[in-house]
Coordinates of C-alpha atoms in Angstrom, one line a residue:
M99 CA 29.2 -6.0 -32.5
K100 CA 25.7 -4.6 -32.2
S101 CA 24.5 -2.5 -35.0
M102 CA 23.8 1.2 -34.5
K103 CA 20.1 0.5 -34.9
Q104 CA 20.2 -2.0 -32.0
S105 CA 22.2 0.4 -29.8
T106 CA 19.6 3.1 -30.5
Y107 CA 16.8 0.7 -29.3
L108 CA 18.6 0.0 -26.1
L109 CA 19.4 3.7 -25.4
Y110 CA 15.8 4.6 -26.1
V111 CA 14.5 2.0 -23.6
C112 CA 17.1 2.9 -21.0
M113 CA 16.3 6.6 -21.1
L114 CA 12.6 5.9 -20.7
A115 CA 13.2 3.5 -17.8
A116 CA 15.3 6.1 -16.1
L117 CA 12.5 8.6 -16.4
W118 CA 10.0 6.1 -15.0
L119 CA 12.2 5.2 -12.0
A120 CA 12.8 8.8 -11.2
G121 CA 9.1 8.9 -10.3
C122 CA 8.1 11.7 -12.7
T123 CA 4.6 12.9 -12.2
S124 CA 2.2 15.1 -14.1
G125 CA 0.7 18.4 -13.1
K126 CA 1.8 21.3 -10.9
K127 CA 4.0 20.8 -7.9
G128 CA 4.4 17.1 -8.7
K129 CA 0.7 16.2 -8.2
V130 CA -0.3 13.0 -10.0
L131 CA -3.2 13.6 -12.2
V132 CA -4.6 10.1 -11.7
E133 CA -6.4 9.4 -8.4
K134 CA -7.1 5.6 -8.8
R135 CA -4.5 3.4 -7.2
S136 CA -3.2 0.5 -9.4
T137 CA -4.5 -3.0 -8.6
G138 CA -3.1 -6.5 -8.7
L139 CA -0.4 -8.6 -7.0
P140 CA 3.3 -8.1 -7.5
F141 CA 4.6 -9.2 -10.9
E142 CA 1.2 -9.5 -12.4
V143 CA 1.1 -8.2 -16.0
V144 CA -1.8 -7.8 -18.4
V145 CA -0.8 -8.2 -22.1
V146 CA -3.1 -6.4 -24.5
S147 CA -2.8 -7.7 -28.0
E148 CA -4.9 -8.7 -31.0
S149 CA -5.9 -12.4 -30.8
K150 CA -4.2 -13.2 -34.1
H151 CA -0.8 -12.1 -32.7
W152 CA -1.3 -13.6 -29.2
K153 CA -2.1 -17.0 -30.8
S154 CA 0.9 -16.8 -33.1
V155 CA 4.7 -17.3 -32.8
L156 CA 4.8 -13.7 -31.5
G157 CA 2.5 -14.6 -28.6
E158 CA 4.7 -17.6 -27.7
R159 CA 7.7 -15.4 -27.8
L160 CA 6.1 -12.9 -25.4
R161 CA 5.0 -15.6 -23.0
D162 CA 8.5 -17.1 -23.0
E163 CA 10.1 -13.8 -22.2
L164 CA 7.7 -12.8 -19.4
E165 CA 7.8 -16.2 -17.8
K166 CA 11.6 -16.5 -17.8
P167 CA 12.9 -17.6 -14.3
Y168 CA 13.3 -15.1 -11.5
P169 CA 17.0 -14.9 -10.9
V170 CA 18.9 -17.4 -8.7
L171 CA 16.2 -19.4 -7.0
P172 CA 16.6 -23.2 -6.1
Q173 CA 13.5 -24.0 -8.1
R174 CA 12.2 -22.3 -11.2
E175 CA 9.6 -19.5 -10.7
A176 CA 8.4 -17.4 -13.5
T177 CA 9.2 -13.7 -13.1
S178 CA 5.9 -12.4 -14.3
R179 CA 2.4 -13.8 -14.1
I180 CA 0.5 -13.1 -17.3
S181 CA -3.1 -12.3 -18.0
Y182 CA -4.3 -11.7 -21.6
C183 CA -6.8 -9.1 -22.8
E184 CA -8.0 -8.3 -26.3
P185 CA -8.0 -4.6 -27.2
Y186 CA -11.7 -4.2 -27.3
H187 CA -12.0 -5.6 -23.7
F188 CA -9.3 -3.3 -22.4
N189 CA -11.4 -0.8 -20.5
G190 CA -12.8 -0.2 -17.0
L191 CA -11.0 -2.0 -14.2
M192 CA -8.5 -3.6 -16.7
R193 CA -6.9 -0.2 -17.1
Y194 CA -6.0 0.0 -13.4
V195 CA -3.7 -3.1 -13.3
R196 CA -0.3 -2.3 -12.0
N197 CA 1.7 -3.7 -15.0
I198 CA 0.3 -3.5 -18.5
L199 CA 2.0 -4.4 -21.8
L200 CA 0.3 -3.0 -24.9
V201 CA 1.3 -4.6 -28.2
D202 CA 0.5 -2.3 -31.1
I203 CA 1.4 -3.5 -34.6
N204 CA 0.6 -1.1 -37.4
D205 CA 2.6 -0.6 -40.5
K206 CA 0.8 2.6 -41.3
V207 CA 1.9 4.2 -38.0
Y208 CA 5.3 2.8 -37.2
T209 CA 8.4 2.4 -39.2
R210 CA 10.5 0.6 -36.6
T211 CA 10.1 -1.3 -33.4
K212 CA 10.4 0.5 -30.1
L213 CA 9.5 -0.1 -26.4
V214 CA 8.1 2.8 -24.6
A215 CA 7.8 2.8 -20.8
E216 CA 5.3 5.1 -19.0
N217 CA 4.1 5.5 -15.5
D218 CA 0.8 6.5 -13.9
V219 CA -1.2 6.4 -17.2
W220 CA -4.5 5.3 -15.8
A221 CA -3.6 4.8 -12.1
S222 CA -0.9 5.7 -9.7
A223 CA 2.0 3.4 -9.1
Q224 CA 1.4 1.9 -12.5
L225 CA 3.8 0.8 -15.3
V226 CA 2.6 0.8 -18.9
L227 CA 4.9 -0.7 -21.5
R228 CA 4.0 0.0 -25.2
L229 CA 5.6 -2.4 -27.7
Q230 CA 5.1 -0.6 -31.0
S231 CA 6.1 -2.0 -34.4
P232 CA 5.2 -2.1 -38.1
S233 CA 5.1 -6.0 -38.1
S234 CA 4.9 -9.0 -35.9
V235 CA 8.1 -10.3 -37.5
D236 CA 10.0 -7.2 -36.4
V237 CA 8.6 -7.6 -32.9
E238 CA 9.9 -11.2 -32.7
K239 CA 13.4 -10.0 -33.8
F240 CA 13.2 -7.2 -31.2
L241 CA 12.3 -9.7 -28.4
I242 CA 15.2 -12.0 -29.4
E243 CA 17.6 -9.2 -29.0
H244 CA 16.0 -7.1 -26.2
G245 CA 13.4 -9.4 -24.6
D246 CA 15.0 -9.3 -21.2
T247 CA 14.2 -5.6 -21.0
L248 CA 10.5 -6.5 -20.3
N249 CA 11.1 -8.3 -17.1
T250 CA 13.9 -5.9 -16.1
L251 CA 11.5 -3.0 -16.2
I252 CA 8.7 -4.9 -14.4
R253 CA 11.1 -6.0 -11.6
Q254 CA 12.4 -2.4 -11.2
A255 CA 8.8 -1.2 -11.0
E256 CA 7.9 -3.7 -8.4
Q257 CA 11.0 -2.8 -6.4
K258 CA 10.1 0.9 -6.6
R259 CA 6.6 0.1 -5.3
Y260 CA 7.8 -2.0 -2.4
I261 CA 10.5 0.6 -1.4
S262 CA 7.8 3.2 -1.3
Y263 CA 5.8 0.9 1.0
L264 CA 8.9 0.3 3.2
A265 CA 9.3 4.0 3.7
D266 CA 6.1 4.0 5.9
Y267 CA 6.2 0.4 7.1
H268 CA 9.6 -0.9 8.1
S269 CA 11.4 -2.3 11.2
S270 CA 12.5 0.6 13.3
F271 CA 14.4 -2.0 15.5
V272 CA 16.6 -3.2 12.5
D273 CA 17.2 0.3 11.3
K274 CA 18.2 1.5 14.8
S275 CA 20.6 -1.5 15.3
A276 CA 22.2 -1.1 11.9
R277 CA 22.7 2.6 12.5
E278 CA 24.3 2.1 15.9
Q279 CA 26.5 -0.9 15.1
F280 CA 27.3 -0.5 11.4
H281 CA 26.7 3.2 10.5
L282 CA 24.1 2.5 7.9
S283 CA 20.3 3.0 7.6
I284 CA 17.9 0.5 6.1
H285 CA 14.2 0.0 5.7
A286 CA 13.8 -3.7 6.4
P287 CA 10.4 -5.4 6.4
E288 CA 8.5 -5.5 9.6
G289 CA 8.4 -8.7 11.7
F290 CA 12.1 -9.2 12.5
D291 CA 11.6 -9.8 16.2
S292 CA 14.3 -12.4 16.9
F293 CA 17.9 -11.4 16.9
K294 CA 21.5 -12.3 17.9
E295 CA 24.4 -9.8 18.0
D296 CA 27.9 -9.2 19.0
S297 CA 30.5 -6.5 18.2
L298 CA 31.1 -8.0 14.7
F299 CA 27.8 -9.6 13.6
F300 CA 24.1 -8.8 13.8
W301 CA 21.5 -11.3 12.8
V302 CA 17.7 -10.8 12.8
S303 CA 14.9 -13.2 11.8
N304 CA 11.1 -13.3 11.5
N305 CA 11.3 -16.9 12.8
A306 CA 8.2 -17.7 10.6
N307 CA 7.1 -21.3 10.4
S308 CA 6.4 -20.7 6.7
G309 CA 8.5 -18.4 4.6
R310 CA 11.3 -17.6 7.1
M311 CA 13.4 -14.5 6.3
D312 CA 16.6 -13.6 8.0
M313 CA 19.0 -10.7 7.6
V314 CA 22.6 -10.4 8.7
F315 CA 25.1 -7.5 8.9
Y316 CA 28.9 -7.5 9.2
D317 CA 31.9 -5.6 8.1
F318 CA 35.6 -6.3 7.6
P319 CA 38.8 -4.2 7.0
A320 CA 39.5 -3.2 3.4
K321 CA 42.2 -1.2 1.6
D322 CA 40.3 0.0 -1.4
E323 CA 37.4 -0.6 -3.7
Q324 CA 39.1 -3.7 -5.1
D325 CA 37.9 -5.5 -2.0
L326 CA 34.4 -5.5 -3.6
A327 CA 35.6 -8.2 -6.0
V328 CA 33.0 -10.9 -6.0
P329 CA 35.4 -13.8 -5.2
R330 CA 36.7 -11.8 -2.2
L331 CA 33.1 -11.1 -1.0
I332 CA 32.1 -14.8 -1.3
A333 CA 35.2 -15.9 0.6
M334 CA 34.4 -13.5 3.4
R335 CA 30.8 -14.5 3.4
D336 CA 31.7 -18.2 3.9
S337 CA 34.1 -17.3 6.6
V338 CA 31.6 -15.1 8.6
M339 CA 28.7 -17.5 8.1
K340 CA 30.7 -20.6 9.2
R341 CA 31.6 -18.8 12.5
N342 CA 28.1 -17.5 13.2
I343 CA 25.4 -19.7 11.6
S344 CA 25.2 -23.3 12.4
G345 CA 22.8 -26.0 11.4
S346 CA 20.8 -28.6 13.4
F347 CA 23.8 -31.0 13.8
A348 CA 27.1 -30.6 15.5
G349 CA 29.7 -29.3 13.1
S350 CA 27.2 -28.1 10.5
Y351 CA 27.4 -24.5 9.2
M352 CA 26.1 -22.2 6.4
T353 CA 28.1 -21.8 3.2
T354 CA 27.6 -20.6 -0.3
E355 CA 26.4 -23.2 -2.8
K356 CA 29.2 -23.4 -5.3
R357 CA 27.4 -25.6 -7.9
V358 CA 25.4 -22.6 -9.0
D359 CA 27.0 -19.4 -10.2
V360 CA 26.2 -16.2 -8.3
Q361 CA 24.9 -13.2 -10.1
S362 CA 26.5 -9.8 -9.3
E363 CA 25.5 -6.2 -10.0
T364 CA 27.6 -3.1 -9.4
I365 CA 25.6 -0.2 -8.1
R366 CA 26.8 3.4 -8.2
D367 CA 23.7 5.4 -7.3
Q368 CA 24.8 6.0 -3.7
Q369 CA 27.6 8.0 -2.1
A370 CA 29.6 4.8 -2.0
P371 CA 30.1 2.0 -4.6
S372 CA 28.4 -1.2 -3.8
V373 CA 28.0 -4.7 -5.2
L374 CA 24.8 -6.7 -5.1
I375 CA 25.1 -10.5 -5.2
R376 CA 22.3 -13.1 -5.7
G377 CA 23.1 -16.8 -5.0
L378 CA 22.2 -19.9 -3.1
W379 CA 23.2 -21.0 0.3
R380 CA 23.3 -24.4 2.0
V381 CA 24.2 -25.9 5.3
E382 CA 27.2 -28.1 5.3
G383 CA 26.4 -31.3 7.2
D384 CA 22.6 -30.6 7.1
M385 CA 19.8 -30.6 4.5
M386 CA 18.9 -26.9 4.7
G387 CA 19.3 -24.4 1.9
G388 CA 17.8 -21.6 -0.1
P389 CA 18.4 -18.3 -1.9
F390 CA 20.3 -15.2 -0.6
V391 CA 20.9 -11.7 -1.8
S392 CA 23.6 -9.5 -0.3
R393 CA 24.9 -5.9 -0.8
A394 CA 28.4 -4.9 0.1
F395 CA 29.6 -1.2 0.3
W396 CA 33.1 0.2 0.1
D397 CA 33.2 2.6 3.0
K398 CA 36.3 4.7 2.3
A399 CA 36.0 6.9 5.4
R400 CA 36.2 3.9 7.7
H401 CA 38.5 1.7 5.6
R402 CA 36.1 -1.2 5.5
V403 CA 33.6 -3.1 3.5
V404 CA 30.2 -3.4 5.2
V405 CA 27.7 -6.1 4.1
A406 CA 24.0 -6.6 4.5
E407 CA 22.4 -9.8 3.5
G408 CA 19.0 -11.4 3.4
F409 CA 18.3 -15.1 3.0
V410 CA 15.2 -17.2 2.8
Y411 CA 14.4 -20.7 4.1
A412 CA 11.0 -21.8 2.8
P413 CA 11.2 -25.4 1.5
E414 CA 7.5 -25.8 1.4
T415 CA 6.6 -22.8 -0.8
N416 CA 7.7 -20.4 -3.6
K417 CA 10.4 -17.9 -2.7
K418 CA 10.3 -15.2 -5.3
N419 CA 8.2 -12.7 -3.4
Y420 CA 10.3 -13.1 -0.2
M421 CA 13.5 -12.5 -2.2
H422 CA 11.9 -9.5 -3.9
R423 CA 11.2 -8.0 -0.5
L424 CA 14.7 -8.6 0.8
E425 CA 16.4 -7.2 -2.3
S426 CA 14.2 -4.2 -2.3
S427 CA 15.1 -3.6 1.3
L428 CA 18.8 -3.8 0.5
R429 CA 18.3 -1.1 -2.1
T430 CA 17.1 1.3 0.6
I431 CA 20.5 1.2 2.4
Q432 CA 22.5 4.4 2.8
L433 CA 25.9 4.8 4.6
L434 CA 25.8 7.3 7.4
P435 CA 28.6 10.0 7.9

C-alpha cells in the first residue's frame, strides 16, 4: 500500500495536470500574457539542470524515464527527445521551447520533492515542468515511484496542441461522413482522400507511399456498457476487419496481433463512456502489420457500441508521430444527439 506521502505527491501532480489541460490562461478575459509561440518539434523536451546532477545517477534516471518507449509500437521509439541545458545558458530562445523540465535541487528552499506543471510561462502552447527537491537522492526516489508522470504530462500536452491544430485544419469529408453514417463528429487529419463505405463500415486512407494512415468506423448492437469490455471489443474488431480488410493474397485478412498485449484506457470526459485501445495489427496470410489505436463508445440512446480506429502502415520509418496524430484525432470525437 502506498504511503500517505506518496499519495499526496500523486494528487498534487494530478491536480496541476488537470489545471494545465484545462487550458487556463493569464490576464483578463482569458488573454494569454505571453505573445511568443513555443518552438520545437513534437515530444522535444529541454532539461535544465546543473551539470553535476545531469552527469550523475540522477541524470541517468531522468534520461531513462524520458526515453521510455512510446506505448505499443512494433519497434521501440523513445517517447521524448531530450536536449540538455545548464541553468546559466537557459535564456533567450531556449525559454521558448515547447516542453521544458527544470530540475531545481536546493535543501535551503525545499523540504520535500514535488513536480509542478505550468503552462504558457515564457511562450504560448508551452509546458514547463518544475522538479523541485531538497536532494538528488530524493529526486531519484521520486522518479522510481512517479517517473511515468513526466512522459504522461508531455504526451497530454502534445495531444492538446495537435487537437488545437485539428480544430482549424481537419478533414471535412471524414467529419461529414462520420456524422451522416455513424452520428459522431471527429476532427481527423487532412489528406484522407481515398475511401470505401457501405451501410455498416466506413474506411478512409491517405494512401501515402510513406507513412500510410487509415481510419475505419463501424458499430454493432449492444445491451449495456458491459459491451465495452476489452475482450469483447477485440473480438468484434477481428470479426469486422476480417470481413472488410484483406491483404495482397487470396484469403489474407487483417487481425489483432495476439502476441503483444493491448493497452486500454477508460475515458469518462464525454457524454458517453468510452474505451481507448492501443495494440498491434497484422495481416493473416501476408507480411503486413503495424500499430493501431481505437476508441469505442457506448451509445445508450441507440443501443449500440460505435467504434473509430486509426492504424498505420509504415515499415520503412518510425511510427510514433503518426500514432500521436491518430490518437489525438480520436480524442476529438463527440457523439451526436
